[in-house]
Short mmCIF file of N, CA and C in Angstrom, two decimals:
data_model
loop_
_atom_site.label_atom_id
_atom_site.label_comp_id
_atom_site.label_asym_id
_atom_site.label_seq_id
_atom_site.Cartn_x
_atom_site.Cartn_y
_atom_site.Cartn_z
N MET A 1 87.33 -20.91 112.22
CA MET A 1 86.13 -20.81 113.01
C MET A 1 85.74 -22.17 113.59
N TRP A 2 86.58 -23.16 113.34
CA TRP A 2 86.28 -24.48 113.89
C TRP A 2 86.18 -24.42 115.41
N ALA A 3 86.97 -23.53 116.04
CA ALA A 3 86.92 -23.42 117.50
C ALA A 3 85.54 -22.96 117.96
N LEU A 4 84.93 -22.04 117.24
CA LEU A 4 83.59 -21.56 117.57
C LEU A 4 82.59 -22.71 117.49
N TYR A 5 82.67 -23.49 116.43
CA TYR A 5 81.73 -24.60 116.26
C TYR A 5 82.03 -25.73 117.24
N LYS A 6 83.29 -25.93 117.56
CA LYS A 6 83.63 -26.94 118.56
C LYS A 6 83.03 -26.57 119.92
N GLY A 7 83.15 -25.29 120.28
CA GLY A 7 82.55 -24.82 121.52
C GLY A 7 81.04 -24.98 121.51
N LEU A 8 80.42 -24.67 120.39
CA LEU A 8 78.98 -24.81 120.26
C LEU A 8 78.55 -26.28 120.40
N LEU A 9 79.28 -27.18 119.76
CA LEU A 9 78.95 -28.60 119.84
C LEU A 9 79.13 -29.14 121.26
N VAL A 10 80.20 -28.73 121.92
CA VAL A 10 80.44 -29.22 123.28
C VAL A 10 79.37 -28.69 124.23
N THR A 11 79.10 -27.37 124.18
CA THR A 11 78.07 -26.83 125.07
C THR A 11 76.69 -27.38 124.73
N GLY A 12 76.43 -27.60 123.45
CA GLY A 12 75.14 -28.19 123.06
C GLY A 12 74.99 -29.61 123.58
N GLY A 13 76.05 -30.40 123.42
CA GLY A 13 76.01 -31.78 123.92
C GLY A 13 75.86 -31.85 125.43
N LEU A 14 76.63 -31.02 126.13
CA LEU A 14 76.50 -30.99 127.59
C LEU A 14 75.12 -30.50 128.01
N SER A 15 74.56 -29.58 127.26
CA SER A 15 73.22 -29.07 127.56
C SER A 15 72.17 -30.17 127.40
N VAL A 16 72.29 -30.96 126.34
CA VAL A 16 71.32 -32.05 126.12
C VAL A 16 71.36 -33.02 127.29
N VAL A 17 72.56 -33.39 127.71
CA VAL A 17 72.70 -34.32 128.84
C VAL A 17 72.14 -33.70 130.12
N GLY A 18 72.52 -32.44 130.39
CA GLY A 18 72.04 -31.77 131.60
C GLY A 18 70.53 -31.60 131.62
N ILE A 19 69.97 -31.21 130.50
CA ILE A 19 68.52 -31.03 130.41
C ILE A 19 67.81 -32.36 130.63
N ALA A 20 68.32 -33.42 130.03
CA ALA A 20 67.71 -34.74 130.21
C ALA A 20 67.74 -35.17 131.67
N ILE A 21 68.85 -34.95 132.33
CA ILE A 21 68.97 -35.33 133.75
C ILE A 21 67.99 -34.53 134.60
N VAL A 22 67.93 -33.22 134.38
CA VAL A 22 67.03 -32.38 135.18
C VAL A 22 65.57 -32.79 134.95
N ILE A 23 65.20 -33.03 133.70
CA ILE A 23 63.81 -33.41 133.42
C ILE A 23 63.50 -34.78 134.04
N LEU A 24 64.42 -35.72 133.93
CA LEU A 24 64.18 -37.04 134.53
C LEU A 24 64.03 -36.96 136.04
N LEU A 25 64.88 -36.17 136.69
CA LEU A 25 64.82 -36.06 138.14
C LEU A 25 63.63 -35.23 138.61
N ALA A 26 63.29 -34.19 137.88
CA ALA A 26 62.25 -33.28 138.34
C ALA A 26 60.84 -33.75 137.96
N ALA A 27 60.70 -34.34 136.79
CA ALA A 27 59.34 -34.62 136.33
C ALA A 27 59.15 -36.02 135.77
N GLY A 28 60.20 -36.65 135.32
CA GLY A 28 60.03 -37.91 134.60
C GLY A 28 59.63 -37.61 133.17
N LEU A 29 59.67 -38.63 132.33
CA LEU A 29 59.37 -38.39 130.93
C LEU A 29 57.88 -38.46 130.60
N THR A 30 57.14 -39.27 131.33
CA THR A 30 55.74 -39.48 130.96
C THR A 30 54.74 -38.95 131.97
N THR A 31 55.20 -38.51 133.12
CA THR A 31 54.29 -38.00 134.15
C THR A 31 53.67 -36.69 133.69
N PRO A 32 52.34 -36.60 133.64
CA PRO A 32 51.73 -35.34 133.23
C PRO A 32 51.94 -34.24 134.29
N LEU A 33 52.30 -33.08 133.82
CA LEU A 33 52.47 -31.92 134.71
C LEU A 33 51.33 -30.95 134.40
N GLU A 34 50.50 -30.70 135.40
CA GLU A 34 49.35 -29.82 135.20
C GLU A 34 49.82 -28.37 135.10
N LEU A 35 49.28 -27.64 134.15
CA LEU A 35 49.60 -26.23 133.97
C LEU A 35 48.54 -25.38 134.65
N ALA A 36 48.92 -24.21 135.12
CA ALA A 36 48.01 -23.33 135.84
C ALA A 36 46.82 -22.92 134.98
N GLY A 37 47.03 -22.73 133.69
CA GLY A 37 45.95 -22.30 132.81
C GLY A 37 45.11 -23.44 132.28
N GLY A 38 45.34 -24.62 132.76
CA GLY A 38 44.65 -25.80 132.26
C GLY A 38 45.54 -26.56 131.30
N GLY A 39 45.26 -27.80 131.10
CA GLY A 39 46.07 -28.64 130.24
C GLY A 39 47.26 -29.21 131.00
N SER A 40 48.05 -29.99 130.30
CA SER A 40 49.22 -30.59 130.93
C SER A 40 50.28 -30.86 129.87
N VAL A 41 51.50 -31.01 130.35
CA VAL A 41 52.63 -31.40 129.51
C VAL A 41 53.38 -32.48 130.25
N ASN A 42 54.19 -33.23 129.52
CA ASN A 42 55.03 -34.22 130.20
C ASN A 42 56.50 -33.90 129.93
N GLY A 43 57.37 -34.60 130.59
CA GLY A 43 58.79 -34.35 130.47
C GLY A 43 59.33 -34.54 129.07
N TRP A 44 58.78 -35.51 128.36
CA TRP A 44 59.23 -35.75 126.99
C TRP A 44 58.96 -34.54 126.11
N GLU A 45 57.78 -33.95 126.24
CA GLU A 45 57.45 -32.75 125.47
C GLU A 45 58.37 -31.59 125.82
N LEU A 46 58.68 -31.45 127.09
CA LEU A 46 59.59 -30.38 127.50
C LEU A 46 61.00 -30.61 126.95
N PHE A 47 61.42 -31.86 126.91
CA PHE A 47 62.74 -32.19 126.37
C PHE A 47 62.80 -31.86 124.87
N VAL A 48 61.73 -32.18 124.14
CA VAL A 48 61.68 -31.85 122.72
C VAL A 48 61.74 -30.34 122.52
N CYS A 49 61.03 -29.59 123.35
CA CYS A 49 61.08 -28.12 123.25
C CYS A 49 62.48 -27.59 123.54
N ALA A 50 63.16 -28.18 124.51
CA ALA A 50 64.52 -27.77 124.81
C ALA A 50 65.45 -28.06 123.63
N LEU A 51 65.28 -29.21 123.00
CA LEU A 51 66.09 -29.54 121.82
C LEU A 51 65.83 -28.56 120.68
N ILE A 52 64.58 -28.18 120.49
CA ILE A 52 64.26 -27.20 119.46
C ILE A 52 64.98 -25.88 119.76
N GLY A 53 64.98 -25.47 121.02
CA GLY A 53 65.69 -24.26 121.41
C GLY A 53 67.18 -24.34 121.11
N LEU A 54 67.78 -25.50 121.35
CA LEU A 54 69.20 -25.69 121.06
C LEU A 54 69.48 -25.65 119.56
N VAL A 55 68.59 -26.26 118.78
CA VAL A 55 68.76 -26.24 117.32
C VAL A 55 68.64 -24.81 116.79
N VAL A 56 67.67 -24.06 117.29
CA VAL A 56 67.51 -22.66 116.88
C VAL A 56 68.78 -21.88 117.21
N THR A 57 69.34 -22.11 118.38
CA THR A 57 70.59 -21.43 118.76
C THR A 57 71.71 -21.77 117.80
N GLY A 58 71.85 -23.05 117.48
CA GLY A 58 72.90 -23.46 116.54
C GLY A 58 72.73 -22.82 115.18
N LEU A 59 71.50 -22.76 114.70
CA LEU A 59 71.25 -22.14 113.40
C LEU A 59 71.56 -20.64 113.43
N ILE A 60 71.23 -19.98 114.53
CA ILE A 60 71.53 -18.55 114.62
C ILE A 60 73.04 -18.31 114.65
N VAL A 61 73.78 -19.19 115.31
CA VAL A 61 75.24 -19.05 115.32
C VAL A 61 75.79 -19.21 113.90
N VAL A 62 75.30 -20.19 113.16
CA VAL A 62 75.76 -20.41 111.79
C VAL A 62 75.40 -19.22 110.90
N ILE A 63 74.19 -18.72 111.03
CA ILE A 63 73.77 -17.56 110.24
C ILE A 63 74.61 -16.33 110.58
N THR A 64 74.85 -16.12 111.87
CA THR A 64 75.68 -14.98 112.29
C THR A 64 77.09 -15.10 111.74
N GLU A 65 77.63 -16.30 111.76
CA GLU A 65 78.97 -16.52 111.20
C GLU A 65 78.99 -16.17 109.72
N TYR A 66 77.97 -16.55 109.00
CA TYR A 66 77.91 -16.26 107.58
C TYR A 66 77.90 -14.76 107.31
N TYR A 67 77.12 -14.03 108.08
CA TYR A 67 76.99 -12.59 107.82
C TYR A 67 78.09 -11.74 108.43
N THR A 68 78.96 -12.31 109.25
CA THR A 68 80.01 -11.50 109.88
C THR A 68 81.42 -11.96 109.54
N SER A 69 81.57 -13.07 108.89
CA SER A 69 82.90 -13.57 108.56
C SER A 69 83.40 -12.97 107.25
N THR A 70 84.68 -12.70 107.19
CA THR A 70 85.27 -12.16 105.96
C THR A 70 85.39 -13.22 104.87
N GLU A 71 85.08 -14.46 105.19
CA GLU A 71 85.19 -15.54 104.21
C GLU A 71 83.97 -15.63 103.29
N TYR A 72 82.89 -14.94 103.63
CA TYR A 72 81.65 -15.11 102.89
C TYR A 72 81.21 -13.82 102.19
N ARG A 73 80.26 -13.95 101.29
CA ARG A 73 79.81 -12.87 100.43
C ARG A 73 79.38 -11.59 101.12
N PRO A 74 78.60 -11.60 102.20
CA PRO A 74 78.12 -10.32 102.74
C PRO A 74 79.23 -9.34 103.11
N VAL A 75 80.21 -9.78 103.86
CA VAL A 75 81.29 -8.88 104.26
C VAL A 75 82.15 -8.51 103.06
N ARG A 76 82.39 -9.45 102.19
CA ARG A 76 83.19 -9.15 100.99
C ARG A 76 82.50 -8.13 100.09
N SER A 77 81.17 -8.21 99.99
CA SER A 77 80.48 -7.25 99.13
C SER A 77 80.51 -5.85 99.74
N ILE A 78 80.44 -5.75 101.06
CA ILE A 78 80.55 -4.44 101.70
C ILE A 78 81.96 -3.88 101.50
N ALA A 79 82.96 -4.74 101.66
CA ALA A 79 84.34 -4.29 101.44
C ALA A 79 84.56 -3.85 100.00
N GLN A 80 84.01 -4.58 99.06
CA GLN A 80 84.15 -4.23 97.65
C GLN A 80 83.47 -2.90 97.35
N SER A 81 82.31 -2.68 97.95
CA SER A 81 81.58 -1.43 97.68
C SER A 81 82.30 -0.22 98.27
N SER A 82 83.15 -0.44 99.26
CA SER A 82 83.86 0.70 99.85
C SER A 82 84.93 1.25 98.91
N THR A 83 85.27 0.52 97.89
CA THR A 83 86.29 1.01 96.95
C THR A 83 85.73 2.06 95.99
N THR A 84 84.40 2.16 95.91
CA THR A 84 83.81 3.12 94.97
C THR A 84 83.28 4.37 95.65
N GLY A 85 83.40 4.46 96.96
CA GLY A 85 82.99 5.68 97.65
C GLY A 85 82.14 5.41 98.87
N HIS A 86 81.92 6.49 99.62
CA HIS A 86 81.19 6.38 100.88
C HIS A 86 79.73 6.00 100.67
N GLY A 87 79.10 6.62 99.69
CA GLY A 87 77.68 6.39 99.47
C GLY A 87 77.36 4.94 99.15
N THR A 88 78.13 4.35 98.24
CA THR A 88 77.86 2.95 97.90
C THR A 88 78.18 2.02 99.06
N ASN A 89 79.13 2.39 99.87
CA ASN A 89 79.46 1.59 101.06
C ASN A 89 78.28 1.60 102.03
N VAL A 90 77.71 2.77 102.27
CA VAL A 90 76.57 2.88 103.18
C VAL A 90 75.37 2.11 102.62
N ILE A 91 75.10 2.28 101.34
CA ILE A 91 73.96 1.60 100.72
C ILE A 91 74.13 0.08 100.80
N GLN A 92 75.32 -0.41 100.48
CA GLN A 92 75.56 -1.85 100.53
C GLN A 92 75.47 -2.37 101.96
N GLY A 93 76.01 -1.60 102.91
CA GLY A 93 75.92 -2.00 104.32
C GLY A 93 74.48 -2.09 104.79
N LEU A 94 73.66 -1.13 104.42
CA LEU A 94 72.24 -1.18 104.78
C LEU A 94 71.54 -2.36 104.12
N ALA A 95 71.85 -2.60 102.87
CA ALA A 95 71.22 -3.72 102.16
C ALA A 95 71.56 -5.06 102.82
N ILE A 96 72.82 -5.25 103.15
CA ILE A 96 73.24 -6.51 103.79
C ILE A 96 72.63 -6.61 105.19
N SER A 97 72.56 -5.51 105.91
CA SER A 97 71.99 -5.58 107.27
C SER A 97 70.51 -5.94 107.23
N MET A 98 69.79 -5.46 106.22
CA MET A 98 68.38 -5.84 106.09
C MET A 98 68.24 -7.30 105.69
N GLU A 99 69.11 -7.74 104.81
CA GLU A 99 69.11 -9.15 104.39
C GLU A 99 69.44 -10.07 105.57
N ALA A 100 70.37 -9.62 106.41
CA ALA A 100 70.85 -10.46 107.52
C ALA A 100 69.79 -10.71 108.58
N THR A 101 68.76 -9.90 108.63
CA THR A 101 67.72 -10.11 109.65
C THR A 101 66.67 -11.13 109.23
N ALA A 102 66.57 -11.43 107.95
CA ALA A 102 65.49 -12.30 107.47
C ALA A 102 65.62 -13.73 108.00
N LEU A 103 66.77 -14.35 107.81
CA LEU A 103 66.91 -15.75 108.23
C LEU A 103 66.74 -15.96 109.73
N PRO A 104 67.34 -15.14 110.60
CA PRO A 104 67.09 -15.35 112.03
C PRO A 104 65.61 -15.22 112.40
N VAL A 105 64.91 -14.28 111.78
CA VAL A 105 63.48 -14.13 112.07
C VAL A 105 62.72 -15.38 111.64
N ILE A 106 63.05 -15.92 110.49
CA ILE A 106 62.39 -17.15 110.02
C ILE A 106 62.69 -18.32 110.94
N VAL A 107 63.96 -18.48 111.32
CA VAL A 107 64.35 -19.59 112.19
C VAL A 107 63.66 -19.48 113.55
N ILE A 108 63.66 -18.29 114.14
CA ILE A 108 63.02 -18.11 115.44
C ILE A 108 61.52 -18.33 115.33
N SER A 109 60.91 -17.86 114.26
CA SER A 109 59.46 -18.05 114.07
C SER A 109 59.11 -19.53 113.97
N ILE A 110 59.89 -20.28 113.21
CA ILE A 110 59.65 -21.72 113.10
C ILE A 110 59.82 -22.40 114.46
N GLY A 111 60.84 -21.99 115.21
CA GLY A 111 61.04 -22.54 116.56
C GLY A 111 59.86 -22.25 117.47
N ILE A 112 59.34 -21.03 117.41
CA ILE A 112 58.17 -20.68 118.23
C ILE A 112 56.97 -21.53 117.85
N ILE A 113 56.72 -21.66 116.56
CA ILE A 113 55.56 -22.45 116.10
C ILE A 113 55.70 -23.91 116.53
N LEU A 114 56.88 -24.49 116.33
CA LEU A 114 57.07 -25.90 116.69
C LEU A 114 56.91 -26.13 118.19
N THR A 115 57.53 -25.28 119.01
CA THR A 115 57.42 -25.49 120.46
C THR A 115 56.01 -25.24 120.96
N PHE A 116 55.31 -24.30 120.34
CA PHE A 116 53.91 -24.08 120.73
C PHE A 116 53.07 -25.30 120.39
N MET A 117 53.34 -25.91 119.23
CA MET A 117 52.60 -27.11 118.85
C MET A 117 52.88 -28.28 119.79
N VAL A 118 54.08 -28.34 120.33
CA VAL A 118 54.45 -29.44 121.22
C VAL A 118 53.93 -29.23 122.64
N ALA A 119 54.13 -28.03 123.21
CA ALA A 119 53.80 -27.84 124.63
C ALA A 119 53.21 -26.46 124.94
N GLY A 120 52.65 -25.79 123.97
CA GLY A 120 52.01 -24.51 124.24
C GLY A 120 53.00 -23.42 124.64
N LEU A 121 52.49 -22.45 125.38
CA LEU A 121 53.33 -21.32 125.80
C LEU A 121 54.47 -21.77 126.71
N PHE A 122 54.22 -22.79 127.51
CA PHE A 122 55.27 -23.29 128.39
C PHE A 122 56.41 -23.89 127.56
N GLY A 123 56.10 -24.51 126.45
CA GLY A 123 57.13 -25.04 125.56
C GLY A 123 57.99 -23.94 124.97
N ILE A 124 57.37 -22.81 124.60
CA ILE A 124 58.13 -21.67 124.10
C ILE A 124 59.08 -21.17 125.19
N ALA A 125 58.59 -21.11 126.42
CA ALA A 125 59.43 -20.65 127.54
C ALA A 125 60.61 -21.59 127.77
N VAL A 126 60.39 -22.88 127.67
CA VAL A 126 61.47 -23.84 127.86
C VAL A 126 62.51 -23.69 126.75
N ALA A 127 62.06 -23.56 125.51
CA ALA A 127 62.99 -23.39 124.40
C ALA A 127 63.79 -22.09 124.55
N ALA A 128 63.11 -21.02 124.92
CA ALA A 128 63.81 -19.74 125.10
C ALA A 128 64.81 -19.80 126.24
N THR A 129 64.52 -20.59 127.25
CA THR A 129 65.44 -20.73 128.38
C THR A 129 66.68 -21.51 127.99
N THR A 130 66.55 -22.47 127.09
CA THR A 130 67.72 -23.26 126.70
C THR A 130 68.61 -22.54 125.69
N MET A 131 68.09 -21.55 125.01
CA MET A 131 68.88 -20.88 123.97
C MET A 131 70.16 -20.24 124.49
N PRO A 132 70.15 -19.50 125.60
CA PRO A 132 71.41 -18.89 126.05
C PRO A 132 72.42 -19.92 126.56
N VAL A 133 71.96 -21.10 126.91
CA VAL A 133 72.86 -22.13 127.44
C VAL A 133 73.90 -22.51 126.40
N ALA A 134 73.46 -22.81 125.19
CA ALA A 134 74.40 -23.24 124.15
C ALA A 134 75.05 -22.06 123.44
N GLY A 135 74.38 -20.94 123.39
CA GLY A 135 74.93 -19.78 122.69
C GLY A 135 75.74 -18.88 123.60
N GLY A 136 75.93 -19.28 124.84
CA GLY A 136 76.60 -18.44 125.81
C GLY A 136 78.08 -18.22 125.57
N HIS A 137 78.70 -19.10 124.83
CA HIS A 137 80.11 -18.88 124.51
C HIS A 137 80.19 -17.88 123.36
N ASP A 138 81.26 -17.16 123.30
CA ASP A 138 81.40 -16.17 122.23
C ASP A 138 82.72 -16.41 121.52
N ARG A 139 83.07 -15.50 120.65
CA ARG A 139 84.32 -15.67 119.90
C ARG A 139 85.53 -15.70 120.83
N GLY A 140 85.45 -14.97 121.93
CA GLY A 140 86.56 -14.98 122.89
C GLY A 140 86.74 -16.37 123.49
N ALA A 141 85.64 -17.00 123.86
CA ALA A 141 85.73 -18.35 124.39
C ALA A 141 86.21 -19.32 123.33
N GLY A 142 85.80 -19.08 122.08
CA GLY A 142 86.27 -19.93 120.99
C GLY A 142 87.77 -19.84 120.81
N ARG A 143 88.33 -18.65 121.04
CA ARG A 143 89.77 -18.49 120.92
C ARG A 143 90.49 -19.30 122.00
N LEU A 144 89.89 -19.42 123.17
CA LEU A 144 90.51 -20.21 124.22
C LEU A 144 90.65 -21.67 123.79
N TRP A 145 89.64 -22.18 123.07
CA TRP A 145 89.69 -23.56 122.60
C TRP A 145 90.81 -23.76 121.60
N SER A 146 91.04 -22.76 120.76
CA SER A 146 92.01 -22.94 119.69
C SER A 146 93.43 -22.60 120.14
N GLY A 147 93.58 -22.07 121.33
CA GLY A 147 94.91 -21.74 121.82
C GLY A 147 95.32 -20.32 121.46
N ASP A 148 94.50 -19.56 120.71
CA ASP A 148 94.83 -18.17 120.38
C ASP A 148 94.66 -17.31 121.61
N ARG A 149 95.63 -16.46 121.88
CA ARG A 149 95.52 -15.58 123.06
C ARG A 149 95.93 -14.21 122.73
#
């Protein structure tokens, strides 16, 4: 899975550079930008919100890898439960699926709270906009990095 993480690191790094360039050219780091609902934000605050969005994306990729890889407990426990019958397989699958939703919800909630504290609703929007940028590659793209075809 190193290819997946290599792709994530490369797209994340390129995203940080691209976001910094766009913010510097469009707004500057310290120039206040007036918001329609009142208040203002500056480029530095928007950059921090974008970084939070990228970190949330990275954490979700790691969490997803944990819950979907055959190397870790969740998938192995479902496979083990399938040896005792259909019912235990379904029950174990449901249990793992409910467990798998907890960490992403916590990570996204923390990201929302942090970006709101930094730049309000506009900060949440900036973070949400940066999330697909780094998470846009998938396992197929990761295979291209590793040479698997």
